[in-house]
Short mmCIF file of C-alpha atoms and ligand atoms in Angstrom, two decimals:
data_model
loop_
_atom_site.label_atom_id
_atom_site.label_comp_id
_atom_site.label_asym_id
_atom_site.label_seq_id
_atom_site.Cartn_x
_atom_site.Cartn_y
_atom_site.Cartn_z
CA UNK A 1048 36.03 136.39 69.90
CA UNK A 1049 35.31 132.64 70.50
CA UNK A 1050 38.13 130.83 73.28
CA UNK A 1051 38.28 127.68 73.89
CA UNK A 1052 39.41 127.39 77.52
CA UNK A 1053 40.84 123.58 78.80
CA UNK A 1054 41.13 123.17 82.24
CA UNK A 1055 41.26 119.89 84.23
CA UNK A 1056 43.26 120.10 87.44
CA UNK A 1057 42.39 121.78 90.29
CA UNK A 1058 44.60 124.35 90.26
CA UNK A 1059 43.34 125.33 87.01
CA UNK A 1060 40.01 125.39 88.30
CA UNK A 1061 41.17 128.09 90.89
CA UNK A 1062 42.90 130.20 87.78
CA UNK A 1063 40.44 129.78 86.09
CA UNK A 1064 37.49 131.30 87.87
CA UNK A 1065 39.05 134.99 87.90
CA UNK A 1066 39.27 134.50 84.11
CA UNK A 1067 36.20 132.84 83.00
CA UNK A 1068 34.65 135.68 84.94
CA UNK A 1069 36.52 138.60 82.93
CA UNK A 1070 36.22 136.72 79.55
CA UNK A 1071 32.50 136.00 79.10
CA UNK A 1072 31.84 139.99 79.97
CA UNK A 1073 32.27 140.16 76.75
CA UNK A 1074 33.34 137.30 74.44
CA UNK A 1075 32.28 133.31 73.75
CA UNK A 1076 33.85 130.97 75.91
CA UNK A 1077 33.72 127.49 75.66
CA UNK A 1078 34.91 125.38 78.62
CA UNK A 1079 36.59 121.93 78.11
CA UNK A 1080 37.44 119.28 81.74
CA UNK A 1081 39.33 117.50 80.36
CA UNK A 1082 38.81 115.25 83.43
CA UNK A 1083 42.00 114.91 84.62
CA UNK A 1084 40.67 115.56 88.16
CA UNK A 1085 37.49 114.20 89.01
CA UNK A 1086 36.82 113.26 92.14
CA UNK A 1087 33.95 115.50 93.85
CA UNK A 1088 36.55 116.74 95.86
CA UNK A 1089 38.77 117.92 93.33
CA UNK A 1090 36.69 119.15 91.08
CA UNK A 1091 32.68 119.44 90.83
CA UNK A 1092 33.08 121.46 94.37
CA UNK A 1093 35.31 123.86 93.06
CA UNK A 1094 32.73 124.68 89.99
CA UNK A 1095 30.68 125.22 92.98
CA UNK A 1096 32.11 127.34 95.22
CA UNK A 1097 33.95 129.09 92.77
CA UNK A 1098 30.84 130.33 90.20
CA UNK A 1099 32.70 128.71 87.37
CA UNK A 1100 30.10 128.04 85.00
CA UNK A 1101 29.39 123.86 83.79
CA UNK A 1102 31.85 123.28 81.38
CA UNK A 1103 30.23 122.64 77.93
CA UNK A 1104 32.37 119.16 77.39
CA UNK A 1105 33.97 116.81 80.01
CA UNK A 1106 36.22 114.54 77.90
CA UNK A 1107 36.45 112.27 81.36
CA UNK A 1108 40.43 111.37 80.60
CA UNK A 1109 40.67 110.16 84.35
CA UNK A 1110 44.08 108.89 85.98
CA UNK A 1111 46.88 107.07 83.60
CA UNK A 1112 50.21 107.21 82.96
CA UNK A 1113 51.84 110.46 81.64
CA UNK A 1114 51.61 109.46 77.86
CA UNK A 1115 48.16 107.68 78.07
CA UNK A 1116 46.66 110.52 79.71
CA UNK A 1117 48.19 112.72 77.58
CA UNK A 1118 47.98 111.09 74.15
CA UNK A 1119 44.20 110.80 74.70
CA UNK A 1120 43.32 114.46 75.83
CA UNK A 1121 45.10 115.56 72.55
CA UNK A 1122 43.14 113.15 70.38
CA UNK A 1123 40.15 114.36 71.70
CA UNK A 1124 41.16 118.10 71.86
CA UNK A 1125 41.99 117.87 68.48
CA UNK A 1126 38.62 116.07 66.91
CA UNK A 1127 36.85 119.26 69.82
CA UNK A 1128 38.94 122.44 68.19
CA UNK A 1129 38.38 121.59 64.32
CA UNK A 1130 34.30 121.28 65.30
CA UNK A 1131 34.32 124.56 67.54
CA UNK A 1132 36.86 126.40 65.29
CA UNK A 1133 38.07 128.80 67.96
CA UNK A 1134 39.43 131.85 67.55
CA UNK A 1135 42.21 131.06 70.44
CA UNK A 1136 42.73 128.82 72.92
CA UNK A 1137 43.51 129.47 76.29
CA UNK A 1138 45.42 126.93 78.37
CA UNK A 1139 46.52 126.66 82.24
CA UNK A 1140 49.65 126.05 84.39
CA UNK A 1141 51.61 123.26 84.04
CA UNK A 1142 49.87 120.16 83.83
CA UNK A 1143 49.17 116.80 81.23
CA UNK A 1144 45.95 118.76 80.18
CA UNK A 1145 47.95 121.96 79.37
CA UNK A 1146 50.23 120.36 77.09
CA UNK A 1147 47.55 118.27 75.35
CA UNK A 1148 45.44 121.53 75.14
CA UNK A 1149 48.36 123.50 73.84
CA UNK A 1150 50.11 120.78 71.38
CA UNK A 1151 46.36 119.98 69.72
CA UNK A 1152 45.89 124.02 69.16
CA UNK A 1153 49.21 124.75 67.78
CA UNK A 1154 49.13 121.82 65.53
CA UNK A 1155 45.90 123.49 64.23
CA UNK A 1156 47.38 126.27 63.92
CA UNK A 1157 45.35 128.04 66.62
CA UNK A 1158 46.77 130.71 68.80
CA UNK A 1159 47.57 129.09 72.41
CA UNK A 1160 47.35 131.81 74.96
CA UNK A 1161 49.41 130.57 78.37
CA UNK A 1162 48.35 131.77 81.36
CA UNK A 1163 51.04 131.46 84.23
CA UNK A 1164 54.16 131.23 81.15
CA UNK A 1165 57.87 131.52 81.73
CA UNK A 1166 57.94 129.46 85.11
CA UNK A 1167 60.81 127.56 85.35
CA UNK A 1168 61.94 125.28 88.27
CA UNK A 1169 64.99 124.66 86.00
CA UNK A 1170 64.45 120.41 87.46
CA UNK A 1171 63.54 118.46 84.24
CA UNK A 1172 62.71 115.25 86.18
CA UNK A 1173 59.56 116.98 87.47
CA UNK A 1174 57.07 116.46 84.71
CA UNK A 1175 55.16 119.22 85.06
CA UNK A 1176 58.46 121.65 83.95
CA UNK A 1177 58.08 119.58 81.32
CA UNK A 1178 54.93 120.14 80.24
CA UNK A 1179 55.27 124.01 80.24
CA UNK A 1180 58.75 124.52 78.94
CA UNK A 1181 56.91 122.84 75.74
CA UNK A 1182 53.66 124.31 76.21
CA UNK A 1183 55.75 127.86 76.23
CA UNK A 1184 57.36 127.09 73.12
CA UNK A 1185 54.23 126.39 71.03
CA UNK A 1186 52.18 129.76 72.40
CA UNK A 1187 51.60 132.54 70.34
CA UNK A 1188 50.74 134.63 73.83
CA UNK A 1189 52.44 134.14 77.23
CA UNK A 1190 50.79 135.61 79.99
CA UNK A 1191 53.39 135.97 82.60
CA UNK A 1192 52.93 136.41 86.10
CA UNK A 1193 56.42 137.64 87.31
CA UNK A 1194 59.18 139.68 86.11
CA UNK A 1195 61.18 136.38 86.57
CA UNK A 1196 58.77 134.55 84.31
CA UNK A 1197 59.85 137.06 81.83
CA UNK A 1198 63.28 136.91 82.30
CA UNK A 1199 62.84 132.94 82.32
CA UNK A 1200 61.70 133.06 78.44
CA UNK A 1201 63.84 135.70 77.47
CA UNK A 1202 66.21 133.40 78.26
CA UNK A 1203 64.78 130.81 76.21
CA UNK A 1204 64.98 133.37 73.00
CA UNK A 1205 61.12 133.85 73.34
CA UNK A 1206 60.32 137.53 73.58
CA UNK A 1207 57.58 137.92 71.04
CA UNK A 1208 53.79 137.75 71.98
CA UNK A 1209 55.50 137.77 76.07
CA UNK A 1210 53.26 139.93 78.30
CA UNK A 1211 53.65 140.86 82.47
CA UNK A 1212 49.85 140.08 83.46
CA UNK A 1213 50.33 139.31 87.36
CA UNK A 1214 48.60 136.45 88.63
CA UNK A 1215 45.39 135.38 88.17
CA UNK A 1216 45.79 133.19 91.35
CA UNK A 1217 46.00 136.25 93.75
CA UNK A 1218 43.06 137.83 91.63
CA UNK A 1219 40.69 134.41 92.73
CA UNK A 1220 42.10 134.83 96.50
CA UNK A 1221 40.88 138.80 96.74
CA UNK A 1222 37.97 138.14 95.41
CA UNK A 1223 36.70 135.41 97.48
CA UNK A 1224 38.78 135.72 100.73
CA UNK A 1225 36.42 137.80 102.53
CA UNK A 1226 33.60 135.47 102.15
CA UNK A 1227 35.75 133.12 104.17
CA UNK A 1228 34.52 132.25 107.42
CA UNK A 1229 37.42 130.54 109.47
CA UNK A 1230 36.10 130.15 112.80
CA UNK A 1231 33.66 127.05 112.11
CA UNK A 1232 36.67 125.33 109.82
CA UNK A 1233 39.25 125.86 112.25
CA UNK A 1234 36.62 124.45 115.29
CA UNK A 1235 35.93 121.33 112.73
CA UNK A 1236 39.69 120.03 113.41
CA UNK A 1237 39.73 121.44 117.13
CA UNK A 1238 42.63 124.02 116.62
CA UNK A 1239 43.23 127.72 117.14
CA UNK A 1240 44.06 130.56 114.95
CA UNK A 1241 48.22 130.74 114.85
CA UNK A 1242 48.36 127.50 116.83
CA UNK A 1243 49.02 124.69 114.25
CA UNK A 1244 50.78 124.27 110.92
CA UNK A 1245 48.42 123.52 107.43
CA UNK A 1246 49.95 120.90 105.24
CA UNK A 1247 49.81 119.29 101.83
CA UNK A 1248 51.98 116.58 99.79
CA UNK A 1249 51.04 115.64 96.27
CA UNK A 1250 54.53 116.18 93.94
CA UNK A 1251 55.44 112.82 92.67
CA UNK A 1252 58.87 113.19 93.44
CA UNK A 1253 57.92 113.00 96.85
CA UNK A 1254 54.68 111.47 97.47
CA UNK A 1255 56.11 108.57 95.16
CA UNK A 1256 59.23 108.21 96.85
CA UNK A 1257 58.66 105.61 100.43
CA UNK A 1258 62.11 107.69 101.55
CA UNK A 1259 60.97 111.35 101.03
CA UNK A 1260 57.30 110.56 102.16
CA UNK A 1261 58.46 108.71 105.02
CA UNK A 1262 60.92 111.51 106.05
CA UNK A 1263 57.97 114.30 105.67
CA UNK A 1264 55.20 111.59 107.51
CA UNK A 1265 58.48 111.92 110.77
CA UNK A 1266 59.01 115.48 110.44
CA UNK A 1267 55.12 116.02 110.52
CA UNK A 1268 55.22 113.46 113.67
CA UNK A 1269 57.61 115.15 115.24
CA UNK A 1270 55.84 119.16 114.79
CA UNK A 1271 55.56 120.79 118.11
CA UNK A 1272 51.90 121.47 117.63
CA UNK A 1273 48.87 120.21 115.19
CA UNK A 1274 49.90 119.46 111.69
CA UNK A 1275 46.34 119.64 109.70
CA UNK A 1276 46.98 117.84 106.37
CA UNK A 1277 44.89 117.76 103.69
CA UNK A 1278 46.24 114.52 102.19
CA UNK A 1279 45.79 114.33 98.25
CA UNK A 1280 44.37 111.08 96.88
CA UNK A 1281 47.64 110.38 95.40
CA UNK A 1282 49.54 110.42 98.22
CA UNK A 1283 46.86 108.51 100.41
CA UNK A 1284 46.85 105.78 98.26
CA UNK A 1285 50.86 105.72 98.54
CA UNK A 1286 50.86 105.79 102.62
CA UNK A 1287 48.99 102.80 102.69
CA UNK A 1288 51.33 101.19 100.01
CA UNK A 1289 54.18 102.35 101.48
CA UNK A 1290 52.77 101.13 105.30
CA UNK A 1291 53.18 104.61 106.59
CA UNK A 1292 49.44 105.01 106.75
CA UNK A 1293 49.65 103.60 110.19
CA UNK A 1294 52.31 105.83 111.29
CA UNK A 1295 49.90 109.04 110.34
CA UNK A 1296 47.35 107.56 111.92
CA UNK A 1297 48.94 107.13 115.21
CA UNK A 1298 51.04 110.38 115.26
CA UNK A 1299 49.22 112.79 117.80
CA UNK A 1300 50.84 115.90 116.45
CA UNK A 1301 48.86 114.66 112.71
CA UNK A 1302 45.36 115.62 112.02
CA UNK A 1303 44.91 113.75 108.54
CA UNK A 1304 41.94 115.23 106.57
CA UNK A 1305 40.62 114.66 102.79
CA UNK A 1306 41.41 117.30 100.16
CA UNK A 1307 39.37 120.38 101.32
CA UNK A 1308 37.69 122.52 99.05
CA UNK A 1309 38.74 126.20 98.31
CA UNK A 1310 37.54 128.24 100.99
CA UNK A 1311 38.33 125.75 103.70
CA UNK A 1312 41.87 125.91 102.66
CA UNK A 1313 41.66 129.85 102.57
CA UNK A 1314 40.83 129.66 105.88
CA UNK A 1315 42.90 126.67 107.37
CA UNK A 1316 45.91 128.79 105.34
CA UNK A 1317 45.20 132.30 106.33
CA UNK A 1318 45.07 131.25 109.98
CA UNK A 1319 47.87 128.76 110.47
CA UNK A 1320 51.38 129.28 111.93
CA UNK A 1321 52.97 128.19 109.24
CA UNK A 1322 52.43 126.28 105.91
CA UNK A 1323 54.19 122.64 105.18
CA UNK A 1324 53.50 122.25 101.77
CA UNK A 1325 55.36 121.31 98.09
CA UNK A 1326 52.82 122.70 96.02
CA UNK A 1327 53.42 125.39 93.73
CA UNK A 1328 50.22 128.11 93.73
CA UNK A 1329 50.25 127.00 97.72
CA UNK A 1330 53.74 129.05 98.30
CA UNK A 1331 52.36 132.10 96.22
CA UNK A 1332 49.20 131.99 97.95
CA UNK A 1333 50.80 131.46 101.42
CA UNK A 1334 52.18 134.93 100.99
CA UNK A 1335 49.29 136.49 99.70
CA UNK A 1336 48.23 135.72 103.38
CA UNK A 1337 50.96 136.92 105.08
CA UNK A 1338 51.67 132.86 106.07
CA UNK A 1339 55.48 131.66 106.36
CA UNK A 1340 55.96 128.60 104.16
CA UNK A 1341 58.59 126.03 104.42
CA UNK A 1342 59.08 124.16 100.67
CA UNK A 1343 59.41 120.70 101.02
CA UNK A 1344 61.13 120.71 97.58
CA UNK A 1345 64.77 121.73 96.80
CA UNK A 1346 63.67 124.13 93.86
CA UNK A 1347 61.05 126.86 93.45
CA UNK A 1348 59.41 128.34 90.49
CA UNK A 1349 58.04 130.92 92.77
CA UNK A 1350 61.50 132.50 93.58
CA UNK A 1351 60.73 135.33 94.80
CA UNK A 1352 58.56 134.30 97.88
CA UNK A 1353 62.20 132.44 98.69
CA UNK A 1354 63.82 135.86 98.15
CA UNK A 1355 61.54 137.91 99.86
CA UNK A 1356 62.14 135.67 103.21
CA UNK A 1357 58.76 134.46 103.47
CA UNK A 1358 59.55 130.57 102.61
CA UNK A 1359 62.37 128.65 102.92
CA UNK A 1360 63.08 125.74 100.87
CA UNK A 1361 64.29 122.57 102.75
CA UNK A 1362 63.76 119.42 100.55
CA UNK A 1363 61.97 115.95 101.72
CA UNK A 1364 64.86 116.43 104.63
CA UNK A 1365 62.96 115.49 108.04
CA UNK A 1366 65.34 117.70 110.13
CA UNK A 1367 65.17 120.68 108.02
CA UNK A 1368 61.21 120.27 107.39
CA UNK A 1369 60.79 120.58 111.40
CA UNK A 1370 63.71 123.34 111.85
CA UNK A 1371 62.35 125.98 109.33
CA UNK A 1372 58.31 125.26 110.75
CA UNK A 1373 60.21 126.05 114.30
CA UNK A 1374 61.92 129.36 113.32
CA UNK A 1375 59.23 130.20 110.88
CA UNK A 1376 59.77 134.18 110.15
CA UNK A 1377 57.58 136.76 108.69
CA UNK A 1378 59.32 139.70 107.37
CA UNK A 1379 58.39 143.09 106.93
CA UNK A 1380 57.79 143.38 104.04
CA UNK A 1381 55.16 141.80 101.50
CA UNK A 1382 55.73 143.85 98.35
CA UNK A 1383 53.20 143.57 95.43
CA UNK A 1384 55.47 141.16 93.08
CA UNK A 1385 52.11 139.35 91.81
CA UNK A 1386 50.39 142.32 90.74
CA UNK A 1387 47.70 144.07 91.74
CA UNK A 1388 44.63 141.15 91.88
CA UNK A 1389 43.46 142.06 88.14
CA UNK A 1390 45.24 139.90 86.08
CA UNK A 1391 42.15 138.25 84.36
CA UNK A 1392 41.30 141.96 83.23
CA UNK A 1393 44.58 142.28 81.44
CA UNK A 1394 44.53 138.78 80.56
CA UNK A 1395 41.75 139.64 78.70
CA UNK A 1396 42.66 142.72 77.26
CA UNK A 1397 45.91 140.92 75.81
CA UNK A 1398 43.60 138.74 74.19
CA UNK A 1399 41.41 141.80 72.62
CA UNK A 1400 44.95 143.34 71.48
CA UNK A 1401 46.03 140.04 69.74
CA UNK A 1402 42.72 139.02 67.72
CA UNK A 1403 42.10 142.64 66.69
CA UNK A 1404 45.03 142.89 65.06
CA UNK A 1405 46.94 145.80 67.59
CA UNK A 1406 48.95 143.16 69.35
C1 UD1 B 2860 48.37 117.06 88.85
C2 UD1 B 2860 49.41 117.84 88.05
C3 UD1 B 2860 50.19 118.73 88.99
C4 UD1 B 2860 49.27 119.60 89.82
C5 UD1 B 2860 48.26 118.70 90.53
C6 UD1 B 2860 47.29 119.48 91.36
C7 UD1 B 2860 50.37 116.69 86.09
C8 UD1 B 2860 51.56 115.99 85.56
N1 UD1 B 2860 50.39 116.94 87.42
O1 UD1 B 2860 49.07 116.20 89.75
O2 UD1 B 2860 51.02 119.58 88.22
O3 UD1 B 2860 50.02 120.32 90.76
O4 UD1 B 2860 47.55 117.95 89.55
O5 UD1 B 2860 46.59 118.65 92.25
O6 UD1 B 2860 49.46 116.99 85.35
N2 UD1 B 2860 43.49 110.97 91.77
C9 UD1 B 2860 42.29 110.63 92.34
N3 UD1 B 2860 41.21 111.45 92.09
C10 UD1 B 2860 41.29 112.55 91.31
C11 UD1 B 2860 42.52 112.88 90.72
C12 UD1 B 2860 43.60 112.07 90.96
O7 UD1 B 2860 42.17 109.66 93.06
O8 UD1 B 2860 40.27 113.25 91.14
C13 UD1 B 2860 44.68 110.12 92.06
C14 UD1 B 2860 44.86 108.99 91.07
O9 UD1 B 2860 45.41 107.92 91.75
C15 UD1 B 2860 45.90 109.54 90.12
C16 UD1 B 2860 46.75 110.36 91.04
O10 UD1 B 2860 45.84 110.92 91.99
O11 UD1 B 2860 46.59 108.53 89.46
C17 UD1 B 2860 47.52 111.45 90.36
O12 UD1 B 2860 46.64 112.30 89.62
P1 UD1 B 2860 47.20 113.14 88.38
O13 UD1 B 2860 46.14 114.01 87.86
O14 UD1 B 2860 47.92 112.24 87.44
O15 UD1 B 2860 48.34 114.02 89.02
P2 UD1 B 2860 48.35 114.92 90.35
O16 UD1 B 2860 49.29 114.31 91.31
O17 UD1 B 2860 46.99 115.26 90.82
#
């Protein structure tokens, strides 16, 4: 079987690593960056860390606005998929390079194979729900990582070709968390296992908002202990525009760092008191590491951490942000809702079934 996987974000990159690994055992992949991300330290050190092998094209897309960006990945995808002529093409999450990698396959007629399908957040003014409401729509395989994922496209009407994989995200964590060495990270920013709170703010809806930032950038000031923050290009660029740079910079509770690469944040997550983020795969892999999270968004895809009791959801509100990091609880129990770490094998297998003709 020959797959064309895209990937271009680094998410993806982390996703992708578990699979790339189970795939090539023993099929043809060809990877495709779309270039989405490409600053070394969102991307090349990733490939690094990670083992993910060079990709075989880097269409070098860079930053744009939501339909440049777009529009050109799919030209380019397109003019890439007739020359390759994949058997399938497998496509990430919930980004522009998913949805240019999933529209330019199924208007080929290629079978799209979704990895993390079915998430909803139920917010359409958050482009990435978006991007994989449509993505979902064109697959002809939806590799879902939750029972609510499921549930989220039955809902939709889309039941064929739907299949409960688990996540590939906690399959990239088990594999590479014991390598992690946190003592020498957590001495690099001068702070002590259990005794700060690791941060990160990149959603548009916040980090393009001078309100919402501003309120985060005052809860964060406010934090009885460190706040290490790992401050996404995006966002750094919009504290200086917004003048709040100098308010980070002279907050003592605020230790402002550049993105870090995957096992630093392993280990700056697995050890702090509490994560401060409004990622998405941060809140999953938060409680993969038994870390309480507090959701600096008012909506979750990744509902059942919220259920569970191991994060709490409390909006760009500055009061709420520092209330929840202050009670911070870790419950009981951490059942197994994201499988068992061996996603990319059934991933994989799902593939087989499809191509071969057993479904
Ligand atoms: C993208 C995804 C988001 C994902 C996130 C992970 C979309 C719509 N959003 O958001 O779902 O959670 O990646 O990080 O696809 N920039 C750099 N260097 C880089 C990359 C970006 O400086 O290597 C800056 C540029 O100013 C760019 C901005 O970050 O305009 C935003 O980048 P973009 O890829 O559009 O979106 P993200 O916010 O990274």
């Amino acid at each position: 079987m020959r797959v064309v996987s895209v990937v271009g974000a680094r998410p993806q990159f982390i996703k992708a690593a578990s699979v790339c690994r189970a795939l090539r055992e023993r099929h043809d992949e060809i990877l495709v960056h779309s270039g989405q991300h490409y600053d070394y330290g969102m991307s090349d050190v990733f490939f690094e860390q990670l083992g993910i092998p060079a990709p075989d094209y880097n269409l070098a897309v860079g930053s744009g606005g939501h339909g440049r960006q777009t529009g050109e990945m799919l030209g380019m995808l397109e003019e890439l998929l007739l020359e390759r002529e994949p058997d399938m093409v497998l496509v990430y999450g919930d980004t522009n390079t998913t949805l240019a990698a999933g529209l330019a396959a199924a208007k080929l007629d290629i079978p799209v194979a979704h990895v993390e399908a079915g998430l909803r957040s139920f917010n359409r003014t958050m482009p990435e729900e978006i991007n994989r409401v449509l993505v979902d729509h064109v697959s002809a395989l939806l590799l879902c990582p939750t029972t609510a994922a499921v549930e989220n496209l039955h809902a939709e009407g889309v039941t064929e070709g739907v299949h409960l994989v688990g996540d590939v995200m906690l399959d990239t964590a088990r594999y590479f968390a014991e390598s992690v060495d946190a003592e020498p990270v957590l001495a690099r920013y001068g702070v002590e296992p259990d005794g700060y709170h690791f941060a990160t703010v990149h959603r548009a809806g916040n980090s393009d908002d001078p309100a919402k930032l501003g309120a985060i950038v005052s809860a964060f000031s406010r934090m009885d202990r460190p706040v290490v923050w790992a401050i996404h290009p995006r966002t750094r660029k919009n504290l200086a525009s917004f003048g709040l740079d100098a308010v980070v910079e002279a907050a003592p509770s605020i230790i402002a760092i550049e993105p870090v690469p995957y096992m630093d944040t392993v280990a700056l997550l697995r050890s702090a008191s509490a994560l401060l983020t409004d990622s998405g795969g941060m809140q999953k892999e938060a409680y993969f590491f038994g870390v309480p999270c507090v959701t600096m968004r008012d909506e979750t895809e990744w509902v059942e951490t919220v259920d569970l009791g191991w994060n709490t959801l409390v909006g760009a509100d500055a009061d709420k942000i520092l209330a929840a990091a202050t009670s911070r609880t870790r419950p009981e129990a951490r059942p197994a809702v994201y499988g068992d770490g061996h996603a990319a094998e059934a991933i994989v297998d799902v593939l087989e079934r499809y191509h071969g003709g057993t479904r």
